[in-house]
Every structure is written in structure tokens, then in C-alpha cells.
Amino acid sequence: MQITELDPTDPAARRAWHEALVTAVRADRPHALTTTLEAFEVVATAPSQHFARSWLQAVVDGEVVGTAELELPLSENTEVAWTEVAVLPGHRRRGIGRALWDAVVVRARDAGRSRIGGEVTLDLDVAGPGQDFAGAVGAVEMHREDHLVAHLPVAAALVDPAYEVVRWRGRCPDEHRTAYLAMRNQMNADVPTGDLDVEAAVLDDTRLVDSEERLMRSYDVRVAAARRRTDGLFGGYSLMFVPHGADYGWQDDTLVMPEHRGRRLGAALKAANYADLPEHVTLVHTWTDPDNAAMHRTNTGLGFRVVERMLEMEVALDADLDVDPDVGARA
Ligand SMILES: CC(C)(COP(=O)(O)OP(=O)(O)OC[C@H]1O[C@@H](n2cnc3c(N)ncnc32)[C@H](O)[C@@H]1OP(=O)(O)O)[C@@H](O)C(=O)NCCC(=O)NCCS
């Protein structure tokens, strides 16, 4: 078994890496939302200025049997590295996951990072090894979210008549950008993160343009926002993504600004987005902090049900963390 770095300029290698990841993750998680090949291709071939990413693979007899992504934030959270490790079911419990992890640790340390974070998601009905593995490498739980899905159509949720719904797809129209940026930044500051010590990204117009352009290459990006009729002020928005050609989408941010809360705008905005989807999109994923009672009620009211628990785990890279220093060719 060899640990090597993926050559992101090689299309066949990118496909093999992505296929191994999806097969490994889906083995214990029938409800997993995995990145599409198209979205992976964008991330792998067009580097972001805000994250340095690399991809490790465990190779046995020319076959990719395990994967690890390493993400190094460059604009904020520069003391952290993020990773996801996955091994094909037929190759587990032979030290491959640990070898990938060790290679991640060496690279994170080389990049001056003091912590590694990652998500472990557990199906409610299928026992998965993710939590045991994370515990074995010294990770502790910092935050927890429920992963929910809803089959479309969902229950109707009417918009408070004092508001009108403004929708767009892809790039936010110029006339709404200032209000949209203010709401996006409020969301980044408000989103619950439990014990995680993470710095919220601050979006300015340049960063929003960059993010919109990258996302639109892989996703149909949809926004529904609520504008108060009396003064034209925006009270909230809901953002969702549908991978090109997919029959599912996922719910990203939903925010109602503090002075507009209590009018069920969150549910109305989500429902407005779902009602506008093409007919072939029949499933929506979302994630919610189980302690966020308002959003949990909104989601279950719309017909979402919990299918998985997502644990955000973290390892401190103390000097005495035991890893094999010789792992992984830097290809
Ligand atoms: C988690 C995963 C990467 C482990 O890969 P692996 O190659 O089997 O891991 P290793 O053989 O190197 O195991 C390392 C240690 O993890 C722990 N571990 C791994 N699987 C375990 C299981 N099923 N039960 C209990 N402990 C387990 C053990 O302590 C193990 O040491 P041991 O084999 O000497 O007992 C793999 O099961 C997987 O891909 N799962 C789906 C994706 C996922 O959950 N990834 C983790 C989130 S980043």
C-alpha cells in the first residue's frame, strides 16, 4: 500500500479518486450527500484563493482504496486544517485510514497548523466506524448537527402579507447586493458552532463575486429573499444549491434578521425556493443544530426528518501526537 498525492491535472486520476471517495462514504451512509464529479473537478482544477487543497490517496495494486482531502484555510482560521478520510469497505481495519491520517498530520504541521478538524456523520440505522476511528486518532467532539431530508413537494408555507418574495438564480442582481451581503455576513456571524473555535468569513463584494462564479460552475444556485413592502427592507433569505442534472438539492443558509423574526419567514422562504424547483428535483437535504429549536420546528413542520447525526470533531496537534513521520510521497 502506498500513500500518494493526487495529480489534479490528470482527469483519469481525478475520476478514480472521486469514485473511491463516493463508494467508501456511501458504504455506511445511504443518505450521504457526496460531492458530484463535476463539483469535484471544479475544486480540483481551479484553485481557490481562500483555501489550499490537496488530495491524498491510498493505492493498492494500482487501485485507489482510500482517500483523504486536506483543506487549509488561507484567509481566516489559518491555524486550522480540515480533513475527511475514507477507506473502501473491503480494505478497512488494515491501517489504511491511520496511514492517510498520519499523512494529513504531517502536511498540516508542515503548513503551521495547530488543529485538524473534520466531520464524522453517522446514519441513524447503519452502524458506521467513523466515530471509533476519530476517537482512535484523538479527536474530540466540538459540535453536533442533525442531517435531515425532505421529499418534495413539502407542506405549503405562506409568506406574511407584509412581505414580498424576491428570487434570483446564480448571481445576485446589482440592486440587491448590498442588502444581500449584510444578510450573508449576519448569517456567518450567527450560525451556531458549538465549542468550535472558528472565525467567521467576512464577505465583501469581490469575495461574493468569486464565490458565485465558482458555485455556478457546478450548481444551480437559488435564493429567495423576503422584502418588507412598506420600506423595501430585506428581512431574510434562504439559499440552496442543486448540482447540475441532479434530482436532489441542499439547503444552505436560511436567515431571518432579528427585527423580522416571529413571522415564519424562514419556512416561507424555504418553501418558496422548493416550489420553484424543476419537477425532477424531488429531495432536499439540510443540517440543523439540534438545540436550534426554531429551525428544527421550521424543518419538521415542512416535512423534513432526521436521517443522520453529524459530529464536528477536532484534534489538537500537540508535539506528543504519535504519527509515522515517513508517510506519503509528496508527488
Ligand atoms: C473511518 C475509516 C476511514 C477507517 O479506515 P480504516 O482503514 O479501517 O482505519 P484503520 O484500519 O487505520 O484503523 C485505525 C483505528 O481506528 C479505529 N477503528 C477503525 N474502524 C473501527 C471500527 N469499525 N470499530 C472500532 N474501531 C475502529 C481502531 O482503533 C483502529 O485501530 P485498529 O484497527 O488497530 O483497531 C473507514 O472506516 C471509512 O472510510 N469510513 C467511512 C468514512 C468515515 O467515517 N470517515 C471518518 C470521518 S473523516
Short mmCIF file of C-alpha atoms and ligand atoms in Angstrom, two decimals:
data_model
loop_
_atom_site.label_atom_id
_atom_site.label_comp_id
_atom_site.label_asym_id
_atom_site.label_seq_id
_atom_site.Cartn_x
_atom_site.Cartn_y
_atom_site.Cartn_z
CA MET A 1 0.00 0.00 0.00
CA GLN A 2 1.29 3.42 -0.94
CA ILE A 3 0.06 6.86 0.09
CA THR A 4 0.48 9.34 -2.77
CA GLU A 5 -0.83 12.77 -3.65
CA LEU A 6 -3.42 13.02 -6.40
CA ASP A 7 -2.14 14.76 -9.52
CA PRO A 8 -5.04 17.19 -10.04
CA THR A 9 -4.06 17.73 -13.69
CA ASP A 10 -4.81 14.06 -14.53
CA PRO A 11 -8.54 13.57 -15.41
CA ALA A 12 -8.48 9.76 -15.02
CA ALA A 13 -6.80 10.10 -11.62
CA ARG A 14 -9.39 12.68 -10.53
CA ARG A 15 -12.20 10.34 -11.55
CA ALA A 16 -10.65 7.37 -9.70
CA TRP A 17 -10.14 9.46 -6.54
CA HIS A 18 -13.71 10.76 -6.61
CA GLU A 19 -15.19 7.31 -7.27
CA ALA A 20 -13.28 5.79 -4.34
CA LEU A 21 -14.47 8.59 -2.05
CA VAL A 22 -18.13 8.20 -3.02
CA THR A 23 -18.06 4.38 -2.76
CA ALA A 24 -16.35 4.47 0.65
CA VAL A 25 -18.68 7.11 2.11
CA ARG A 26 -21.88 5.54 0.80
CA ALA A 27 -20.99 2.11 2.21
CA ASP A 28 -22.32 3.05 5.67
CA ARG A 29 -24.36 6.12 4.79
CA PRO A 30 -27.26 5.58 2.38
CA HIS A 31 -28.35 9.22 2.93
CA ALA A 32 -24.89 10.73 2.43
CA LEU A 33 -24.65 13.86 0.34
CA THR A 34 -21.41 13.45 -1.59
CA THR A 35 -19.81 15.92 -3.94
CA THR A 36 -20.59 15.33 -7.61
CA LEU A 37 -17.74 14.60 -10.00
CA GLU A 38 -18.45 17.90 -11.74
CA ALA A 39 -18.16 19.86 -8.47
CA PHE A 40 -15.00 17.97 -7.51
CA GLU A 41 -13.49 18.76 -10.93
CA VAL A 42 -14.07 22.48 -10.39
CA VAL A 43 -12.49 22.41 -6.93
CA ALA A 44 -9.55 20.25 -8.06
CA THR A 45 -8.70 22.15 -11.24
CA ALA A 46 -9.42 25.78 -10.32
CA PRO A 47 -7.69 26.58 -7.01
CA SER A 48 -9.49 28.97 -4.68
CA GLN A 49 -7.62 31.93 -3.26
CA HIS A 50 -9.18 31.26 0.16
CA PHE A 51 -8.32 27.55 0.57
CA ALA A 52 -5.28 25.45 -0.40
CA ARG A 53 -6.47 21.93 -1.06
CA SER A 54 -4.66 18.67 -1.68
CA TRP A 55 -5.87 15.13 -2.08
CA LEU A 56 -4.16 12.02 -0.77
CA GLN A 57 -4.86 8.50 -1.88
CA ALA A 58 -4.03 5.03 -0.62
CA VAL A 59 -3.21 2.81 -3.60
CA VAL A 60 -3.11 -1.00 -3.58
CA ASP A 61 -2.19 -2.82 -6.81
CA GLY A 62 -2.93 0.31 -8.84
CA GLU A 63 -6.41 0.75 -7.28
CA VAL A 64 -7.39 3.74 -5.14
CA VAL A 65 -8.74 2.16 -1.94
CA GLY A 66 -8.69 5.17 0.38
CA THR A 67 -8.85 8.95 0.13
CA ALA A 68 -8.15 11.99 2.28
CA GLU A 69 -8.80 15.59 1.42
CA LEU A 70 -6.74 18.25 3.18
CA GLU A 71 -8.08 21.78 3.20
CA LEU A 72 -6.00 24.68 4.54
CA PRO A 73 -7.97 27.91 5.01
CA LEU A 74 -5.86 30.87 3.84
CA SER A 75 -7.98 33.92 4.66
CA GLU A 76 -9.24 33.13 8.17
CA ASN A 77 -8.82 30.16 10.52
CA THR A 78 -5.22 29.90 9.39
CA GLU A 79 -4.27 27.81 12.43
CA VAL A 80 -6.69 25.04 11.38
CA ALA A 81 -6.64 22.28 8.76
CA TRP A 82 -9.74 20.36 7.72
CA THR A 83 -9.82 16.80 6.51
CA GLU A 84 -12.02 13.86 5.55
CA VAL A 85 -10.63 10.31 5.45
CA ALA A 86 -12.43 7.42 3.74
CA VAL A 87 -11.45 3.80 3.03
CA LEU A 88 -13.28 1.28 0.82
CA PRO A 89 -15.13 -1.31 2.94
CA GLY A 90 -13.06 -4.27 1.65
CA HIS A 91 -9.82 -2.60 2.77
CA ARG A 92 -10.73 -1.43 6.29
CA ARG A 93 -9.09 -2.38 9.60
CA ARG A 94 -5.66 -2.77 7.99
CA GLY A 95 -4.17 0.56 8.99
CA ILE A 96 -5.00 2.40 5.75
CA GLY A 97 -7.19 5.01 7.44
CA ARG A 98 -4.48 5.63 10.01
CA ALA A 99 -1.78 5.92 7.32
CA LEU A 100 -3.88 8.52 5.47
CA TRP A 101 -4.46 10.35 8.73
CA ASP A 102 -0.72 10.36 9.52
CA ALA A 103 0.00 11.84 6.07
CA VAL A 104 -2.59 14.55 6.75
CA VAL A 105 -1.00 15.36 10.13
CA VAL A 106 2.47 15.70 8.60
CA ARG A 107 1.18 18.11 5.96
CA ALA A 108 -0.93 20.11 8.41
CA ARG A 109 2.09 20.52 10.69
CA ASP A 110 4.30 21.50 7.74
CA ALA A 111 1.73 24.19 6.94
CA GLY A 112 1.98 25.52 10.51
CA ARG A 113 -1.48 24.37 11.61
CA SER A 114 -2.16 23.60 15.28
CA ARG A 115 -5.52 21.81 14.96
CA ILE A 116 -7.21 19.46 12.49
CA GLY A 117 -10.99 19.45 12.22
CA GLY A 118 -13.31 17.10 10.40
CA GLU A 119 -16.88 15.89 10.22
CA VAL A 120 -17.99 12.38 11.13
CA THR A 121 -21.51 11.56 10.05
CA LEU A 122 -23.41 8.56 11.38
CA ASP A 123 -26.51 7.04 9.81
CA LEU A 124 -29.32 6.51 12.35
CA ASP A 125 -29.84 2.89 11.25
CA VAL A 126 -26.49 1.69 9.85
CA ALA A 127 -23.57 1.32 12.27
CA GLY A 128 -20.55 3.17 10.90
CA PRO A 129 -16.93 3.15 12.12
CA GLY A 130 -16.34 6.92 11.76
CA GLN A 131 -16.67 7.82 15.44
CA ASP A 132 -14.41 4.96 16.61
CA PHE A 133 -11.80 5.93 14.05
CA ALA A 134 -11.95 9.60 15.05
CA GLY A 135 -11.63 8.61 18.72
CA ALA A 136 -8.64 6.38 17.88
CA VAL A 137 -6.76 9.32 16.33
CA GLY A 138 -7.50 11.50 19.37
CA ALA A 139 -10.37 13.63 18.04
CA VAL A 140 -12.94 15.14 20.40
CA GLU A 141 -16.47 16.26 19.57
CA MET A 142 -16.92 20.05 19.36
CA HIS A 143 -20.34 20.42 17.77
CA ARG A 144 -23.23 18.31 16.55
CA GLU A 145 -25.87 18.77 13.88
CA ASP A 146 -28.73 16.71 12.57
CA HIS A 147 -28.84 15.88 8.87
CA LEU A 148 -32.43 15.97 7.64
CA VAL A 149 -34.08 15.21 4.30
CA ALA A 150 -37.49 16.12 2.85
CA HIS A 151 -39.22 14.67 -0.16
CA LEU A 152 -40.79 17.27 -2.41
CA PRO A 153 -43.33 18.75 -2.57
CA VAL A 154 -43.31 19.96 1.05
CA ALA A 155 -46.23 21.39 3.01
CA ALA A 156 -47.21 24.87 1.83
CA ALA A 157 -45.94 27.79 3.95
CA LEU A 158 -47.44 31.15 3.09
CA VAL A 159 -45.47 34.38 3.18
CA ASP A 160 -46.58 37.03 5.67
CA PRO A 161 -48.55 39.52 3.53
CA ALA A 162 -46.37 42.39 4.80
CA TYR A 163 -43.51 40.92 2.72
CA GLU A 164 -42.91 40.01 -0.89
CA VAL A 165 -40.57 37.23 -2.04
CA VAL A 166 -37.70 38.28 -4.30
CA ARG A 167 -35.95 35.40 -6.07
CA TRP A 168 -32.85 35.05 -8.14
CA ARG A 169 -30.70 32.28 -9.56
CA GLY A 170 -26.92 32.42 -9.78
CA ARG A 171 -25.52 35.92 -9.39
CA CYS A 172 -27.31 38.29 -7.00
CA PRO A 173 -28.70 41.24 -9.03
CA ASP A 174 -26.81 44.51 -8.54
CA GLU A 175 -29.71 46.30 -6.85
CA HIS A 176 -29.85 43.72 -4.02
CA ARG A 177 -26.14 43.13 -3.45
CA THR A 178 -25.60 45.50 -0.52
CA ALA A 179 -28.59 44.09 1.39
CA TYR A 180 -27.65 40.52 0.48
CA LEU A 181 -24.04 40.98 1.69
CA ALA A 182 -25.28 42.39 5.01
CA MET A 183 -27.53 39.34 5.49
CA ARG A 184 -24.80 36.87 4.45
CA ASN A 185 -22.41 38.39 6.97
CA GLN A 186 -25.06 38.37 9.69
CA MET A 187 -25.60 34.67 8.94
CA ASN A 188 -21.87 33.88 9.11
CA ALA A 189 -21.67 35.60 12.48
CA ASP A 190 -24.87 33.98 13.86
CA VAL A 191 -24.53 30.36 12.72
CA PRO A 192 -24.22 28.04 15.77
CA THR A 193 -20.80 26.35 16.01
CA GLY A 194 -20.92 24.79 19.49
CA ASP A 195 -17.44 24.55 21.06
CA LEU A 196 -15.69 25.04 17.72
CA ASP A 197 -13.30 27.95 17.78
CA VAL A 198 -13.78 29.23 14.22
CA GLU A 199 -13.58 32.71 12.82
CA ALA A 200 -16.49 33.67 10.55
CA ALA A 201 -15.57 34.51 6.96
CA VAL A 202 -16.37 38.13 6.11
CA LEU A 203 -17.77 38.54 2.61
CA ASP A 204 -17.20 41.67 0.58
CA ASP A 205 -18.43 42.13 -2.97
CA THR A 206 -15.23 40.76 -4.52
CA ARG A 207 -15.39 37.60 -2.46
CA LEU A 208 -19.10 37.20 -3.16
CA VAL A 209 -18.48 37.51 -6.93
CA ASP A 210 -15.71 34.91 -6.71
CA SER A 211 -17.91 32.53 -4.70
CA GLU A 212 -20.90 32.99 -7.02
CA GLU A 213 -18.81 32.34 -10.11
CA ARG A 214 -17.23 29.19 -8.69
CA LEU A 215 -20.52 27.78 -7.38
CA MET A 216 -22.40 28.44 -10.62
CA ARG A 217 -19.97 26.16 -12.46
CA SER A 218 -21.29 23.16 -10.51
CA TYR A 219 -24.66 24.18 -9.11
CA ASP A 220 -27.95 25.82 -9.86
CA VAL A 221 -27.75 28.44 -7.06
CA ARG A 222 -31.16 29.65 -5.87
CA VAL A 223 -32.02 32.43 -3.45
CA ALA A 224 -35.41 33.50 -2.10
CA ALA A 225 -35.40 36.70 -0.02
CA ALA A 226 -38.19 38.50 1.86
CA ARG A 227 -38.60 42.25 1.30
CA ARG A 228 -40.91 44.30 3.53
CA ARG A 229 -43.49 46.08 1.39
CA THR A 230 -43.68 49.27 3.46
CA ASP A 231 -39.99 50.24 3.35
CA GLY A 232 -38.31 47.80 0.93
CA LEU A 233 -36.02 46.43 3.68
CA PHE A 234 -34.86 42.83 3.37
CA GLY A 235 -35.86 40.67 6.35
CA GLY A 236 -34.22 37.38 5.44
CA TYR A 237 -33.05 34.98 2.76
CA SER A 238 -32.73 31.31 2.03
CA LEU A 239 -30.01 29.88 -0.20
CA MET A 240 -29.97 26.47 -1.82
CA PHE A 241 -27.91 24.52 -4.33
CA VAL A 242 -28.89 21.89 -6.88
CA PRO A 243 -25.96 20.12 -8.57
CA HIS A 244 -26.34 20.35 -12.35
CA GLY A 245 -28.50 17.46 -13.57
CA ALA A 246 -29.20 16.09 -10.06
CA ASP A 247 -32.59 15.07 -8.69
CA TYR A 248 -31.75 16.50 -5.24
CA GLY A 249 -30.63 19.78 -3.79
CA TRP A 250 -29.49 21.04 -0.45
CA GLN A 251 -30.47 23.81 1.77
CA ASP A 252 -27.63 26.12 2.70
CA ASP A 253 -28.17 29.28 4.77
CA THR A 254 -31.57 30.42 5.97
CA LEU A 255 -31.54 33.64 7.96
CA VAL A 256 -34.24 35.92 9.27
CA MET A 257 -32.83 39.22 10.50
CA PRO A 258 -33.54 39.83 14.23
CA GLU A 259 -36.25 42.52 13.84
CA HIS A 260 -38.15 40.39 11.29
CA ARG A 261 -38.34 37.19 13.38
CA GLY A 262 -41.56 35.57 14.61
CA ARG A 263 -43.43 35.71 11.27
CA ARG A 264 -42.48 32.28 9.94
CA LEU A 265 -40.44 33.88 7.18
CA GLY A 266 -37.82 31.08 7.35
CA ALA A 267 -40.34 28.39 6.42
CA ALA A 268 -41.94 30.60 3.78
CA LEU A 269 -38.60 31.32 2.10
CA LYS A 270 -37.56 27.68 2.06
CA ALA A 271 -40.94 26.64 0.67
CA ALA A 272 -40.74 29.39 -1.98
CA ASN A 273 -37.41 28.01 -3.19
CA TYR A 274 -38.66 24.43 -3.28
CA ALA A 275 -41.86 25.37 -5.13
CA ASP A 276 -39.75 26.92 -7.89
CA LEU A 277 -37.54 23.86 -8.50
CA PRO A 278 -37.83 21.86 -11.70
CA GLU A 279 -40.04 18.76 -11.32
CA HIS A 280 -37.18 16.27 -11.48
CA VAL A 281 -35.75 17.61 -8.18
CA THR A 282 -37.51 15.51 -5.54
CA LEU A 283 -35.30 15.57 -2.43
CA VAL A 284 -33.74 18.30 -0.28
CA HIS A 285 -31.03 17.88 2.37
CA THR A 286 -30.43 20.21 5.29
CA TRP A 287 -28.39 20.38 8.51
CA THR A 288 -29.56 21.88 11.78
CA ASP A 289 -28.16 22.23 15.28
CA PRO A 290 -30.47 20.02 17.40
CA ASP A 291 -30.60 22.82 20.01
CA ASN A 292 -31.80 25.37 17.44
CA ALA A 293 -35.47 24.84 18.33
CA ALA A 294 -36.83 27.47 15.92
CA MET A 295 -35.10 25.97 12.89
CA HIS A 296 -35.86 22.41 13.97
CA ARG A 297 -39.56 23.24 14.21
CA THR A 298 -39.42 25.02 10.87
CA ASN A 299 -37.86 21.98 9.24
CA THR A 300 -40.07 19.32 10.76
CA GLY A 301 -43.12 21.48 10.00
CA LEU A 302 -42.11 21.43 6.35
CA GLY A 303 -41.76 17.63 6.38
CA PHE A 304 -38.02 17.16 6.96
CA ARG A 305 -36.97 14.13 9.01
CA VAL A 306 -33.64 13.39 10.70
CA VAL A 307 -31.62 10.65 8.92
CA GLU A 308 -28.08 11.17 10.22
CA ARG A 309 -26.10 12.81 13.02
CA MET A 310 -23.10 14.89 12.03
CA LEU A 311 -20.34 15.35 14.61
CA GLU A 312 -17.71 18.02 14.15
CA MET A 313 -14.53 16.65 15.68
CA GLU A 314 -11.16 18.20 16.30
CA VAL A 315 -7.61 17.09 17.15
CA ALA A 316 -5.01 19.40 18.70
CA LEU A 317 -1.63 18.85 17.06
CA ASP A 318 0.37 18.62 20.30
CA ALA A 319 4.04 17.77 20.00
CA ASP A 320 3.40 14.33 21.50
CA LEU A 321 0.73 13.30 18.96
CA ASP A 322 2.00 9.99 17.69
CA VAL A 323 2.27 9.74 13.87
CA ASP A 324 4.51 7.92 11.44
CA PRO A 325 6.68 10.74 10.01
CA ASP A 326 7.60 8.84 6.81
CA VAL A 327 4.12 8.63 5.37
CA GLY A 328 3.11 9.84 1.99
CA ALA A 329 5.12 10.75 -1.04
CA ARG A 330 4.82 14.42 -1.87
CA ALA A 331 4.16 13.75 -5.55
C1 LIG B 1 -13.20 5.51 9.33
C2 LIG B 1 -12.35 4.82 8.24
C3 LIG B 1 -11.64 5.89 7.43
C4 LIG B 1 -11.30 3.91 8.95
O1 LIG B 1 -10.46 3.35 7.95
P1 LIG B 1 -9.59 2.05 8.27
O2 LIG B 1 -8.61 1.89 7.19
O3 LIG B 1 -10.47 0.91 8.60
O4 LIG B 1 -8.84 2.51 9.61
P2 LIG B 1 -7.58 1.78 10.31
O5 LIG B 1 -7.52 0.34 9.96
O6 LIG B 1 -6.35 2.56 10.01
O7 LIG B 1 -7.98 1.94 11.84
C5 LIG B 1 -7.42 2.88 12.71
C6 LIG B 1 -8.07 2.74 14.09
O8 LIG B 1 -9.41 3.27 14.03
C7 LIG B 1 -10.27 2.53 14.91
N1 LIG B 1 -11.34 1.87 14.12
C8 LIG B 1 -11.47 1.87 12.75
N2 LIG B 1 -12.59 1.21 12.41
C9 LIG B 1 -13.17 0.79 13.54
C10 LIG B 1 -14.34 0.05 13.83
N3 LIG B 1 -15.12 -0.41 12.85
N4 LIG B 1 -14.63 -0.23 15.12
C11 LIG B 1 -13.83 0.19 16.13
N5 LIG B 1 -12.69 0.90 15.91
C12 LIG B 1 -12.37 1.19 14.63
C13 LIG B 1 -9.40 1.49 15.55
O9 LIG B 1 -8.85 1.98 16.75
C14 LIG B 1 -8.32 1.31 14.51
O10 LIG B 1 -7.22 0.69 15.02
P3 LIG B 1 -7.15 -0.95 14.92
O11 LIG B 1 -7.55 -1.35 13.53
O12 LIG B 1 -5.72 -1.18 15.21
O13 LIG B 1 -8.08 -1.44 15.95
C15 LIG B 1 -13.25 3.94 7.34
O14 LIG B 1 -13.99 3.04 8.13
C16 LIG B 1 -14.21 4.72 6.48
O15 LIG B 1 -13.88 5.10 5.37
N6 LIG B 1 -15.46 5.02 6.98
C17 LIG B 1 -16.37 5.89 6.25
C18 LIG B 1 -15.88 7.37 6.21
C19 LIG B 1 -15.67 7.95 7.61
O16 LIG B 1 -16.48 7.77 8.50
N7 LIG B 1 -14.54 8.65 7.81
C20 LIG B 1 -14.19 9.25 9.07
C21 LIG B 1 -14.52 10.68 9.06
S1 LIG B 1 -13.25 11.70 8.44
#
